[in-house]
Structure formats: structure tokens, C-alpha cells
């Protein structure tokens, strides 16, 4: 429960940004949108209900799906969004937000997508969802490792196509494509922001000194690999480690200070599972 209170500010801010983007940029310009909001906009063509009410109904249904597949902790964060988002949207709906910004549709599409993407990304990064169609992508990410933004793009695109058939017009579909693409990319950027991970392989005769430096001074885990050099056919050990991106420059400089001729290879890592990341750093005694 304590952790839930810590992530609540991000969930509130994320939902506020999303609701603001919808009411200030999307609805006033008649853009077609993906996700639960897009479904609500499509239904609104036939049912004279406020967008906030339709969003609450759709999000409530998806909430139970998220609970079934992701567990109670995810559901708790999603429940907050399921309640908070319609309430914030109901406030923004009555404000004349559409008249406060530029009438340039392209600018509105870009800034609306960026704002909405940041909002969704903040909530997903906090461990929850905005209670809408980002729940299925979160489920796919958990069970299949598919990036949230990528699968969200597919779902959003399908919802936009559905709206094209409902409205019977192709007007705005290009703007909607821009929104979906920018939004999904922004979500991925926000989710991994500050959590970029780098894998490092170090080959040096000073293996023991480097190992101690990374373990004790940098507080990062290492794995020793038995290797054989290609030219001299000399057996030695290499050091392998996965660290957060902001740690890499410090580790690289420390290694080169020990051995200026050390061979260092580094590359981005998309996903890490295991102790120190998805598991506790130290084993739990039974």
C-alpha cells in the first residue's frame, strides 16, 4: 500500500496530461484517436453521452481484464486511473480549451500526441495503466516481452480504421496517423527514460582489479567469462556486466584508469530480467 501512495502522483499527473491532450487538441479539431478514447469517440456518434462517461464505461470493462491477467497490484494502479481519468476529463470538458491554442491542425496533432504520450508513459512507468486500451499492451509486454508502444500502435491503428468506417470519411486520417505514431514513440521513450540499460564486456589482464572496482566501488554486479584471445591463443577471463546507462561512463573511465589498453564493448539492452532488476538484489532466506 505504501508503494501505491508513492506512485499515485505520477498516475494523477499522467491522467491529467492525457485528459488535457484529448480535450484541448483532439476533440476541438475532430481528430480520430486510438485506444479507449477512440472507441468512446466512435460510440459518441451514436450515443448522446459525454466522452467522460463513455470513457468510464470502457475503462471499467478493461480494468477487470487487467486484474485477471496482471494481478491485484497492477489492478490497484489501474483502478486509480479508472476513477481519476474520467473525473479530470469531466472538468476539462467544460473548459474552452480548444480556443486557447493555435488553429493549425498539424501543430495541434503533434503537441496533442506528445502530451498524451507523456501522460500514458508516466502511468505505465509507475507500474499501472491509464485504464484504457493500454491494458492489453501491458499484458503483451508482461507475457511476450513486446514493447508497450509498439503493440499500442497496432491497437490504436485498428481503432482509427474502425472510426474511418463509422464516420464514413477519410478526413483527418493522416493527422490521426501522425498522432498514433508520435504517441506510441513517446510512450516508449518515457517508459525507458532514466532506466536505459547497457551491457558491458571487458577484456583485460587486470581482471581482478576491474572486478573489485565494479563490485565494490560501483556497486554493480559482474559475471566472469572464460575466454581465449584470438591472436595469442591465451586463456583469460572477461568481465560481463549489465548496468544502468548513467553508470556506464563512470565504469568505463574507472576501467581505463586501471588499464588504458582494456578492450571494452558496450551495447544497449532492451529488457533485463533477474536479480538486481526484476528480482531482489540479494537472495531471500527461506
PDB file of C-alpha atoms in Angstrom:
ATOM      1  CA  UNK A   1       0.000   0.000   0.000  1.00  0.00           C
ATOM      2  CA  UNK A   2       2.917   2.317   0.789  1.00  0.00           C
ATOM      3  CA  UNK A   3       4.330   1.860  -2.729  1.00  0.00           C
ATOM      4  CA  UNK A   4       0.931   2.649  -4.206  1.00  0.00           C
ATOM      5  CA  UNK A   5       0.931   6.017  -2.453  1.00  0.00           C
ATOM      6  CA  UNK A   6       4.390   6.744  -3.895  1.00  0.00           C
ATOM      7  CA  UNK A   7       3.273   6.186  -7.489  1.00  0.00           C
ATOM      8  CA  UNK A   8      -0.060   7.991  -7.105  1.00  0.00           C
ATOM      9  CA  UNK A   9       1.337  11.457  -8.067  1.00  0.00           C
ATOM     10  CA  UNK A  10       2.655  10.043 -11.359  1.00  0.00           C
ATOM     11  CA  UNK A  11      -0.683   8.372 -12.051  1.00  0.00           C
ATOM     12  CA  UNK A  12      -2.592  11.614 -11.367  1.00  0.00           C
ATOM     13  CA  UNK A  13      -0.207  13.721 -13.482  1.00  0.00           C
ATOM     14  CA  UNK A  14      -0.219  11.175 -16.301  1.00  0.00           C
ATOM     15  CA  UNK A  15      -4.011  11.019 -16.452  1.00  0.00           C
ATOM     16  CA  UNK A  16      -4.237  14.804 -16.284  1.00  0.00           C
ATOM     17  CA  UNK A  17      -1.881  15.165 -19.262  1.00  0.00           C
ATOM     18  CA  UNK A  18      -3.844  12.586 -21.247  1.00  0.00           C
ATOM     19  CA  UNK A  19      -7.222  14.166 -20.488  1.00  0.00           C
ATOM     20  CA  UNK A  20      -5.843  17.624 -21.301  1.00  0.00           C
ATOM     21  CA  UNK A  21      -4.488  16.424 -24.658  1.00  0.00           C
ATOM     22  CA  UNK A  22      -7.840  14.902 -25.599  1.00  0.00           C
ATOM     23  CA  UNK A  23      -9.920  17.935 -24.620  1.00  0.00           C
ATOM     24  CA  UNK A  24      -7.501  20.646 -25.797  1.00  0.00           C
ATOM     25  CA  UNK A  25      -6.159  19.195 -29.051  1.00  0.00           C
ATOM     26  CA  UNK A  26      -8.028  16.089 -30.226  1.00  0.00           C
ATOM     27  CA  UNK A  27     -11.735  16.822 -29.731  1.00  0.00           C
ATOM     28  CA  UNK A  28     -11.694  20.501 -30.873  1.00  0.00           C
ATOM     29  CA  UNK A  29     -10.003  19.513 -34.132  1.00  0.00           C
ATOM     30  CA  UNK A  30     -12.120  16.444 -34.769  1.00  0.00           C
ATOM     31  CA  UNK A  31      -9.130  14.101 -34.850  1.00  0.00           C
ATOM     32  CA  UNK A  32      -9.700  10.381 -34.844  1.00  0.00           C
ATOM     33  CA  UNK A  33      -7.910   8.681 -31.989  1.00  0.00           C
ATOM     34  CA  UNK A  34      -6.866   5.208 -30.996  1.00  0.00           C
ATOM     35  CA  UNK A  35      -7.357   3.417 -27.692  1.00  0.00           C
ATOM     36  CA  UNK A  36     -10.320   3.588 -25.365  1.00  0.00           C
ATOM     37  CA  UNK A  37     -10.747   7.274 -26.161  1.00  0.00           C
ATOM     38  CA  UNK A  38     -11.018   6.458 -29.851  1.00  0.00           C
ATOM     39  CA  UNK A  39     -13.635   3.809 -29.121  1.00  0.00           C
ATOM     40  CA  UNK A  40     -15.536   6.348 -26.999  1.00  0.00           C
ATOM     41  CA  UNK A  41     -15.358   8.940 -29.793  1.00  0.00           C
ATOM     42  CA  UNK A  42     -16.761   6.366 -32.223  1.00  0.00           C
ATOM     43  CA  UNK A  43     -19.598   5.362 -29.900  1.00  0.00           C
ATOM     44  CA  UNK A  44     -20.384   9.023 -29.290  1.00  0.00           C
ATOM     45  CA  UNK A  45     -21.526   9.238 -32.928  1.00  0.00           C
ATOM     46  CA  UNK A  46     -24.490   7.035 -31.996  1.00  0.00           C
ATOM     47  CA  UNK A  47     -24.988   7.612 -28.248  1.00  0.00           C
ATOM     48  CA  UNK A  48     -25.508  11.174 -26.910  1.00  0.00           C
ATOM     49  CA  UNK A  49     -23.329  10.739 -23.832  1.00  0.00           C
ATOM     50  CA  UNK A  50     -20.395  12.786 -22.637  1.00  0.00           C
ATOM     51  CA  UNK A  51     -16.960  11.480 -23.562  1.00  0.00           C
ATOM     52  CA  UNK A  52     -16.006  11.185 -19.882  1.00  0.00           C
ATOM     53  CA  UNK A  53     -18.973   8.865 -19.200  1.00  0.00           C
ATOM     54  CA  UNK A  54     -18.220   6.619 -22.178  1.00  0.00           C
ATOM     55  CA  UNK A  55     -14.542   6.519 -21.192  1.00  0.00           C
ATOM     56  CA  UNK A  56     -15.514   5.452 -17.666  1.00  0.00           C
ATOM     57  CA  UNK A  57     -17.646   2.587 -19.006  1.00  0.00           C
ATOM     58  CA  UNK A  58     -14.943   1.307 -21.379  1.00  0.00           C
ATOM     59  CA  UNK A  59     -12.158   1.695 -18.828  1.00  0.00           C
ATOM     60  CA  UNK A  60     -14.212  -0.162 -16.219  1.00  0.00           C
ATOM     61  CA  UNK A  61     -14.514  -3.172 -18.523  1.00  0.00           C
ATOM     62  CA  UNK A  62     -10.811  -3.159 -19.373  1.00  0.00           C
ATOM     63  CA  UNK A  63      -9.957  -2.792 -15.688  1.00  0.00           C
ATOM     64  CA  UNK A  64     -11.339  -6.253 -14.914  1.00  0.00           C
ATOM     65  CA  UNK A  65      -9.391  -7.710 -17.843  1.00  0.00           C
ATOM     66  CA  UNK A  66      -6.198  -6.180 -16.450  1.00  0.00           C
ATOM     67  CA  UNK A  67      -6.969  -7.547 -12.992  1.00  0.00           C
ATOM     68  CA  UNK A  68      -7.423 -11.065 -14.381  1.00  0.00           C
ATOM     69  CA  UNK A  69      -4.121 -11.102 -16.297  1.00  0.00           C
ATOM     70  CA  UNK A  70      -1.828  -8.741 -14.378  1.00  0.00           C
ATOM     71  CA  UNK A  71      -2.791  -9.265 -10.744  1.00  0.00           C
ATOM     72  CA  UNK A  72      -4.095  -7.091  -7.930  1.00  0.00           C
ATOM     73  CA  UNK A  73      -1.107  -4.696  -7.737  1.00  0.00           C
ATOM     74  CA  UNK A  74      -1.449  -3.693 -11.382  1.00  0.00           C
ATOM     75  CA  UNK A  75      -5.221  -3.552 -10.936  1.00  0.00           C
ATOM     76  CA  UNK A  76      -4.820  -1.203  -7.957  1.00  0.00           C
ATOM     77  CA  UNK A  77      -2.843   1.282 -10.070  1.00  0.00           C
ATOM     78  CA  UNK A  78      -5.295   0.848 -12.941  1.00  0.00           C
ATOM     79  CA  UNK A  79      -8.239   1.370 -10.589  1.00  0.00           C
ATOM     80  CA  UNK A  80      -6.839   4.759  -9.663  1.00  0.00           C
ATOM     81  CA  UNK A  81      -6.733   5.711 -13.350  1.00  0.00           C
ATOM     82  CA  UNK A  82     -10.174   4.235 -13.992  1.00  0.00           C
ATOM     83  CA  UNK A  83     -11.594   6.664 -11.406  1.00  0.00           C
ATOM     84  CA  UNK A  84      -9.258   9.642 -11.807  1.00  0.00           C
ATOM     85  CA  UNK A  85      -9.219   9.926 -15.598  1.00  0.00           C
ATOM     86  CA  UNK A  86     -12.979  10.385 -16.201  1.00  0.00           C
ATOM     87  CA  UNK A  87     -13.156  12.865 -13.325  1.00  0.00           C
ATOM     88  CA  UNK A  88     -10.323  15.010 -14.708  1.00  0.00           C
ATOM     89  CA  UNK A  89     -11.773  14.787 -18.216  1.00  0.00           C
ATOM     90  CA  UNK A  90     -15.184  15.892 -16.927  1.00  0.00           C
ATOM     91  CA  UNK A  91     -13.500  19.076 -15.641  1.00  0.00           C
ATOM     92  CA  UNK A  92     -11.585  19.742 -18.881  1.00  0.00           C
ATOM     93  CA  UNK A  93     -14.720  19.102 -20.969  1.00  0.00           C
ATOM     94  CA  UNK A  94     -16.433  22.216 -19.623  1.00  0.00           C
ATOM     95  CA  UNK A  95     -13.417  24.482 -20.163  1.00  0.00           C
ATOM     96  CA  UNK A  96     -12.944  26.313 -23.501  1.00  0.00           C
ATOM     97  CA  UNK A  97      -9.543  24.712 -24.085  1.00  0.00           C
ATOM     98  CA  UNK A  98      -9.974  24.455 -27.839  1.00  0.00           C
ATOM     99  CA  UNK A  99      -9.883  28.237 -28.236  1.00  0.00           C
ATOM    100  CA  UNK A 100      -6.691  28.788 -26.236  1.00  0.00           C
ATOM    101  CA  UNK A 101      -4.210  27.339 -28.741  1.00  0.00           C
ATOM    102  CA  UNK A 102      -3.266  27.591 -32.394  1.00  0.00           C
ATOM    103  CA  UNK A 103      -5.761  26.668 -35.083  1.00  0.00           C
ATOM    104  CA  UNK A 104      -3.018  24.917 -37.085  1.00  0.00           C
ATOM    105  CA  UNK A 105      -4.166  21.296 -37.145  1.00  0.00           C
ATOM    106  CA  UNK A 106      -0.692  19.862 -37.702  1.00  0.00           C
ATOM    107  CA  UNK A 107       0.695  21.677 -34.658  1.00  0.00           C
ATOM    108  CA  UNK A 108      -2.288  20.523 -32.591  1.00  0.00           C
ATOM    109  CA  UNK A 109      -1.791  16.932 -33.754  1.00  0.00           C
ATOM    110  CA  UNK A 110       1.901  16.949 -32.819  1.00  0.00           C
ATOM    111  CA  UNK A 111       1.516  18.597 -29.412  1.00  0.00           C
ATOM    112  CA  UNK A 112      -1.585  16.579 -28.613  1.00  0.00           C
ATOM    113  CA  UNK A 113       0.270  13.347 -29.366  1.00  0.00           C
ATOM    114  CA  UNK A 114       3.330  14.386 -27.352  1.00  0.00           C
ATOM    115  CA  UNK A 115       1.225  15.404 -24.342  1.00  0.00           C
ATOM    116  CA  UNK A 116      -0.905  12.251 -24.452  1.00  0.00           C
ATOM    117  CA  UNK A 117       2.175  10.043 -24.932  1.00  0.00           C
ATOM    118  CA  UNK A 118       3.907  11.595 -21.950  1.00  0.00           C
ATOM    119  CA  UNK A 119       0.797  11.091 -19.853  1.00  0.00           C
ATOM    120  CA  UNK A 120       0.424   7.409 -20.751  1.00  0.00           C
ATOM    121  CA  UNK A 121       4.170   6.856 -20.372  1.00  0.00           C
ATOM    122  CA  UNK A 122       4.209   8.299 -16.846  1.00  0.00           C
ATOM    123  CA  UNK A 123       1.401   5.999 -15.745  1.00  0.00           C
ATOM    124  CA  UNK A 124       2.892   2.871 -17.373  1.00  0.00           C
ATOM    125  CA  UNK A 125       6.309   3.667 -15.891  1.00  0.00           C
ATOM    126  CA  UNK A 126       4.686   3.892 -12.447  1.00  0.00           C
ATOM    127  CA  UNK A 127       3.530   0.299 -12.877  1.00  0.00           C
ATOM    128  CA  UNK A 128      -0.093   0.909 -13.801  1.00  0.00           C
ATOM    129  CA  UNK A 129      -2.124   1.920 -16.804  1.00  0.00           C
ATOM    130  CA  UNK A 130      -4.415   4.747 -17.769  1.00  0.00           C
ATOM    131  CA  UNK A 131      -7.204   2.201 -17.523  1.00  0.00           C
ATOM    132  CA  UNK A 132      -7.824   2.088 -21.257  1.00  0.00           C
ATOM    133  CA  UNK A 133      -6.537   0.227 -24.277  1.00  0.00           C
ATOM    134  CA  UNK A 134      -3.008   0.346 -22.894  1.00  0.00           C
ATOM    135  CA  UNK A 135      -4.003  -2.570 -20.644  1.00  0.00           C
ATOM    136  CA  UNK A 136      -3.774  -5.144 -23.499  1.00  0.00           C
ATOM    137  CA  UNK A 137      -0.289  -3.836 -24.489  1.00  0.00           C
ATOM    138  CA  UNK A 138       0.807  -4.090 -20.836  1.00  0.00           C
ATOM    139  CA  UNK A 139      -0.398  -7.709 -20.806  1.00  0.00           C
ATOM    140  CA  UNK A 140       1.524  -8.441 -24.016  1.00  0.00           C
ATOM    141  CA  UNK A 141       4.625  -6.798 -22.546  1.00  0.00           C
ATOM    142  CA  UNK A 142       4.438  -8.968 -19.443  1.00  0.00           C
ATOM    143  CA  UNK A 143       3.826 -12.286 -21.188  1.00  0.00           C
ATOM    144  CA  UNK A 144       5.508 -11.788 -24.585  1.00  0.00           C
ATOM    145  CA  UNK A 145       8.034  -9.004 -23.989  1.00  0.00           C
ATOM    146  CA  UNK A 146       6.516  -6.869 -26.788  1.00  0.00           C
ATOM    147  CA  UNK A 147       7.273  -3.150 -26.177  1.00  0.00           C
ATOM    148  CA  UNK A 148       4.212  -1.276 -24.922  1.00  0.00           C
ATOM    149  CA  UNK A 149       4.482   1.472 -27.532  1.00  0.00           C
ATOM    150  CA  UNK A 150       4.743  -0.999 -30.424  1.00  0.00           C
ATOM    151  CA  UNK A 151       1.646  -3.036 -29.594  1.00  0.00           C
ATOM    152  CA  UNK A 152      -0.198   0.153 -28.620  1.00  0.00           C
ATOM    153  CA  UNK A 153       0.474   1.459 -32.125  1.00  0.00           C
ATOM    154  CA  UNK A 154      -1.196  -1.635 -33.639  1.00  0.00           C
ATOM    155  CA  UNK A 155      -4.250  -1.402 -31.373  1.00  0.00           C
ATOM    156  CA  UNK A 156      -4.580   2.342 -31.966  1.00  0.00           C
ATOM    157  CA  UNK A 157      -4.295   1.923 -35.718  1.00  0.00           C
ATOM    158  CA  UNK A 158      -7.101  -0.651 -35.733  1.00  0.00           C
ATOM    159  CA  UNK A 159      -9.341   1.626 -33.662  1.00  0.00           C
ATOM    160  CA  UNK A 160      -8.650   4.548 -36.035  1.00  0.00           C
ATOM    161  CA  UNK A 161      -9.596   2.365 -39.005  1.00  0.00           C
ATOM    162  CA  UNK A 162     -12.847   1.493 -37.236  1.00  0.00           C
ATOM    163  CA  UNK A 163     -13.609   5.192 -36.815  1.00  0.00           C
ATOM    164  CA  UNK A 164     -12.969   5.783 -40.521  1.00  0.00           C
ATOM    165  CA  UNK A 165     -15.722   3.296 -41.358  1.00  0.00           C
ATOM    166  CA  UNK A 166     -18.064   4.729 -38.708  1.00  0.00           C
ATOM    167  CA  UNK A 167     -17.639   8.330 -39.823  1.00  0.00           C
ATOM    168  CA  UNK A 168     -17.655   7.395 -43.491  1.00  0.00           C
ATOM    169  CA  UNK A 169     -14.865   9.861 -44.282  1.00  0.00           C
ATOM    170  CA  UNK A 170     -11.115   9.824 -44.748  1.00  0.00           C
ATOM    171  CA  UNK A 171     -10.764  13.396 -43.467  1.00  0.00           C
ATOM    172  CA  UNK A 172      -8.279  13.610 -40.651  1.00  0.00           C
ATOM    173  CA  UNK A 173      -6.888  10.090 -41.054  1.00  0.00           C
ATOM    174  CA  UNK A 174      -3.426  11.443 -41.887  1.00  0.00           C
ATOM    175  CA  UNK A 175      -3.477  13.604 -38.768  1.00  0.00           C
ATOM    176  CA  UNK A 176      -4.616  10.607 -36.768  1.00  0.00           C
ATOM    177  CA  UNK A 177      -1.757   8.518 -38.188  1.00  0.00           C
ATOM    178  CA  UNK A 178       0.676  11.206 -37.022  1.00  0.00           C
ATOM    179  CA  UNK A 179      -0.914  11.227 -33.562  1.00  0.00           C
ATOM    180  CA  UNK A 180      -0.779   7.436 -33.188  1.00  0.00           C
ATOM    181  CA  UNK A 181       2.842   7.224 -34.363  1.00  0.00           C
ATOM    182  CA  UNK A 182       4.142  10.084 -32.191  1.00  0.00           C
ATOM    183  CA  UNK A 183       2.129   8.947 -29.179  1.00  0.00           C
ATOM    184  CA  UNK A 184       3.404   5.347 -29.283  1.00  0.00           C
ATOM    185  CA  UNK A 185       7.015   6.518 -29.735  1.00  0.00           C
ATOM    186  CA  UNK A 186       6.698   8.998 -26.863  1.00  0.00           C
ATOM    187  CA  UNK A 187       5.263   6.304 -24.582  1.00  0.00           C
ATOM    188  CA  UNK A 188       8.297   4.071 -25.177  1.00  0.00           C
ATOM    189  CA  UNK A 189      10.705   6.973 -24.613  1.00  0.00           C
ATOM    190  CA  UNK A 190       9.073   7.980 -21.321  1.00  0.00           C
ATOM    191  CA  UNK A 191       8.811   4.385 -20.048  1.00  0.00           C
ATOM    192  CA  UNK A 192      12.538   3.704 -20.518  1.00  0.00           C
ATOM    193  CA  UNK A 193      13.696   7.238 -19.676  1.00  0.00           C
ATOM    194  CA  UNK A 194      16.280   7.097 -16.912  1.00  0.00           C
ATOM    195  CA  UNK A 195      16.180   3.302 -16.982  1.00  0.00           C
ATOM    196  CA  UNK A 196      18.231   2.632 -20.116  1.00  0.00           C
ATOM    197  CA  UNK A 197      20.464  -0.358 -19.554  1.00  0.00           C
ATOM    198  CA  UNK A 198      23.845  -1.126 -21.098  1.00  0.00           C
ATOM    199  CA  UNK A 199      25.664  -4.450 -21.325  1.00  0.00           C
ATOM    200  CA  UNK A 200      29.443  -4.220 -20.983  1.00  0.00           C
ATOM    201  CA  UNK A 201      32.109  -6.765 -21.878  1.00  0.00           C
ATOM    202  CA  UNK A 202      35.637  -6.002 -20.703  1.00  0.00           C
ATOM    203  CA  UNK A 203      38.753  -7.926 -21.722  1.00  0.00           C
ATOM    204  CA  UNK A 204      41.901  -7.039 -19.818  1.00  0.00           C
ATOM    205  CA  UNK A 205      44.755  -8.770 -17.993  1.00  0.00           C
ATOM    206  CA  UNK A 206      43.744  -6.683 -14.948  1.00  0.00           C
ATOM    207  CA  UNK A 207      40.541  -8.676 -14.484  1.00  0.00           C
ATOM    208  CA  UNK A 208      40.729  -8.935 -10.700  1.00  0.00           C
ATOM    209  CA  UNK A 209      41.297  -5.203 -10.134  1.00  0.00           C
ATOM    210  CA  UNK A 210      38.497  -4.297 -12.506  1.00  0.00           C
ATOM    211  CA  UNK A 211      36.151  -6.846 -10.940  1.00  0.00           C
ATOM    212  CA  UNK A 212      36.690  -5.380  -7.476  1.00  0.00           C
ATOM    213  CA  UNK A 213      36.298  -1.820  -8.763  1.00  0.00           C
ATOM    214  CA  UNK A 214      32.926  -2.554 -10.376  1.00  0.00           C
ATOM    215  CA  UNK A 215      31.632  -4.675  -7.490  1.00  0.00           C
ATOM    216  CA  UNK A 216      32.822  -2.654  -4.532  1.00  0.00           C
ATOM    217  CA  UNK A 217      33.133   0.914  -5.792  1.00  0.00           C
ATOM    218  CA  UNK A 218      30.435   0.999  -8.469  1.00  0.00           C
ATOM    219  CA  UNK A 219      28.062  -1.326  -6.614  1.00  0.00           C
ATOM    220  CA  UNK A 220      27.260  -3.248  -9.800  1.00  0.00           C
ATOM    221  CA  UNK A 221      27.138  -6.978 -10.419  1.00  0.00           C
ATOM    222  CA  UNK A 222      29.583  -8.777 -12.693  1.00  0.00           C
ATOM    223  CA  UNK A 223      29.945 -12.179 -14.332  1.00  0.00           C
ATOM    224  CA  UNK A 224      33.329 -13.697 -15.213  1.00  0.00           C
ATOM    225  CA  UNK A 225      33.594 -15.449 -18.566  1.00  0.00           C
ATOM    226  CA  UNK A 226      36.379 -17.816 -19.615  1.00  0.00           C
ATOM    227  CA  UNK A 227      37.715 -16.639 -22.985  1.00  0.00           C
ATOM    228  CA  UNK A 228      40.697 -17.217 -25.235  1.00  0.00           C
ATOM    229  CA  UNK A 229      42.383 -14.408 -27.134  1.00  0.00           C
ATOM    230  CA  UNK A 230      42.355 -14.873 -30.891  1.00  0.00           C
ATOM    231  CA  UNK A 231      45.896 -13.766 -31.705  1.00  0.00           C
ATOM    232  CA  UNK A 232      47.993 -15.184 -28.876  1.00  0.00           C
ATOM    233  CA  UNK A 233      45.542 -18.015 -28.059  1.00  0.00           C
ATOM    234  CA  UNK A 234      45.961 -17.049 -24.426  1.00  0.00           C
ATOM    235  CA  UNK A 235      43.325 -18.160 -21.900  1.00  0.00           C
ATOM    236  CA  UNK A 236      41.999 -15.449 -19.614  1.00  0.00           C
ATOM    237  CA  UNK A 237      38.808 -14.137 -18.093  1.00  0.00           C
ATOM    238  CA  UNK A 238      36.479 -11.431 -19.407  1.00  0.00           C
ATOM    239  CA  UNK A 239      34.081  -9.361 -17.317  1.00  0.00           C
ATOM    240  CA  UNK A 240      30.423  -9.056 -18.280  1.00  0.00           C
ATOM    241  CA  UNK A 241      28.008  -6.676 -16.595  1.00  0.00           C
ATOM    242  CA  UNK A 242      24.620  -5.024 -17.218  1.00  0.00           C
ATOM    243  CA  UNK A 243      24.297  -1.557 -15.720  1.00  0.00           C
ATOM    244  CA  UNK A 244      22.048   1.481 -15.935  1.00  0.00           C
ATOM    245  CA  UNK A 245      23.048   3.811 -18.746  1.00  0.00           C
ATOM    246  CA  UNK A 246      24.050   6.674 -16.467  1.00  0.00           C
ATOM    247  CA  UNK A 247      26.567   4.363 -14.756  1.00  0.00           C
ATOM    248  CA  UNK A 248      28.421   3.373 -17.925  1.00  0.00           C
ATOM    249  CA  UNK A 249      30.658   6.460 -18.379  1.00  0.00           C
ATOM    250  CA  UNK A 250      31.823   6.177 -14.776  1.00  0.00           C
ATOM    251  CA  UNK A 251      32.622   2.466 -15.149  1.00  0.00           C
ATOM    252  CA  UNK A 252      34.383   2.998 -18.495  1.00  0.00           C
ATOM    253  CA  UNK A 253      36.602   5.737 -17.046  1.00  0.00           C
ATOM    254  CA  UNK A 254      37.426   3.616 -13.980  1.00  0.00           C
ATOM    255  CA  UNK A 255      38.386   0.633 -16.154  1.00  0.00           C
ATOM    256  CA  UNK A 256      40.613   2.752 -18.409  1.00  0.00           C
ATOM    257  CA  UNK A 257      42.273   4.244 -15.326  1.00  0.00           C
ATOM    258  CA  UNK A 258      43.246   0.707 -14.272  1.00  0.00           C
ATOM    259  CA  UNK A 259      44.155  -0.493 -17.772  1.00  0.00           C
ATOM    260  CA  UNK A 260      44.363   2.133 -20.556  1.00  0.00           C
ATOM    261  CA  UNK A 261      44.538  -0.683 -23.120  1.00  0.00           C
ATOM    262  CA  UNK A 262      41.437  -2.539 -21.904  1.00  0.00           C
ATOM    263  CA  UNK A 263      39.093  -3.780 -24.633  1.00  0.00           C
ATOM    264  CA  UNK A 264      35.569  -2.546 -23.793  1.00  0.00           C
ATOM    265  CA  UNK A 265      32.416  -3.359 -25.734  1.00  0.00           C
ATOM    266  CA  UNK A 266      29.082  -1.757 -24.752  1.00  0.00           C
ATOM    267  CA  UNK A 267      25.589  -2.006 -26.225  1.00  0.00           C
ATOM    268  CA  UNK A 268      22.014  -1.093 -25.344  1.00  0.00           C
ATOM    269  CA  UNK A 269      19.799  -3.712 -23.709  1.00  0.00           C
ATOM    270  CA  UNK A 270      16.051  -3.697 -24.323  1.00  0.00           C
ATOM    271  CA  UNK A 271      14.976  -5.872 -21.425  1.00  0.00           C
ATOM    272  CA  UNK A 272      16.582  -7.342 -18.298  1.00  0.00           C
ATOM    273  CA  UNK A 273      15.135  -9.989 -16.005  1.00  0.00           C
ATOM    274  CA  UNK A 274      16.838 -11.303 -12.909  1.00  0.00           C
ATOM    275  CA  UNK A 275      18.437 -10.362  -9.633  1.00  0.00           C
ATOM    276  CA  UNK A 276      19.061  -6.656  -9.226  1.00  0.00           C
ATOM    277  CA  UNK A 277      16.386  -5.740 -11.764  1.00  0.00           C
ATOM    278  CA  UNK A 278      13.144  -7.723 -11.675  1.00  0.00           C
ATOM    279  CA  UNK A 279      14.241  -9.627  -8.541  1.00  0.00           C
ATOM    280  CA  UNK A 280      15.747  -8.511  -5.249  1.00  0.00           C
ATOM    281  CA  UNK A 281      19.498  -7.919  -5.338  1.00  0.00           C
ATOM    282  CA  UNK A 282      20.122 -10.407  -2.552  1.00  0.00           C
ATOM    283  CA  UNK A 283      18.642 -13.858  -2.153  1.00  0.00           C
ATOM    284  CA  UNK A 284      15.799 -14.112   0.336  1.00  0.00           C
ATOM    285  CA  UNK A 285      16.444 -16.669   3.054  1.00  0.00           C
ATOM    286  CA  UNK A 286      13.788 -19.309   3.393  1.00  0.00           C
TER     287      UNK A 286
END
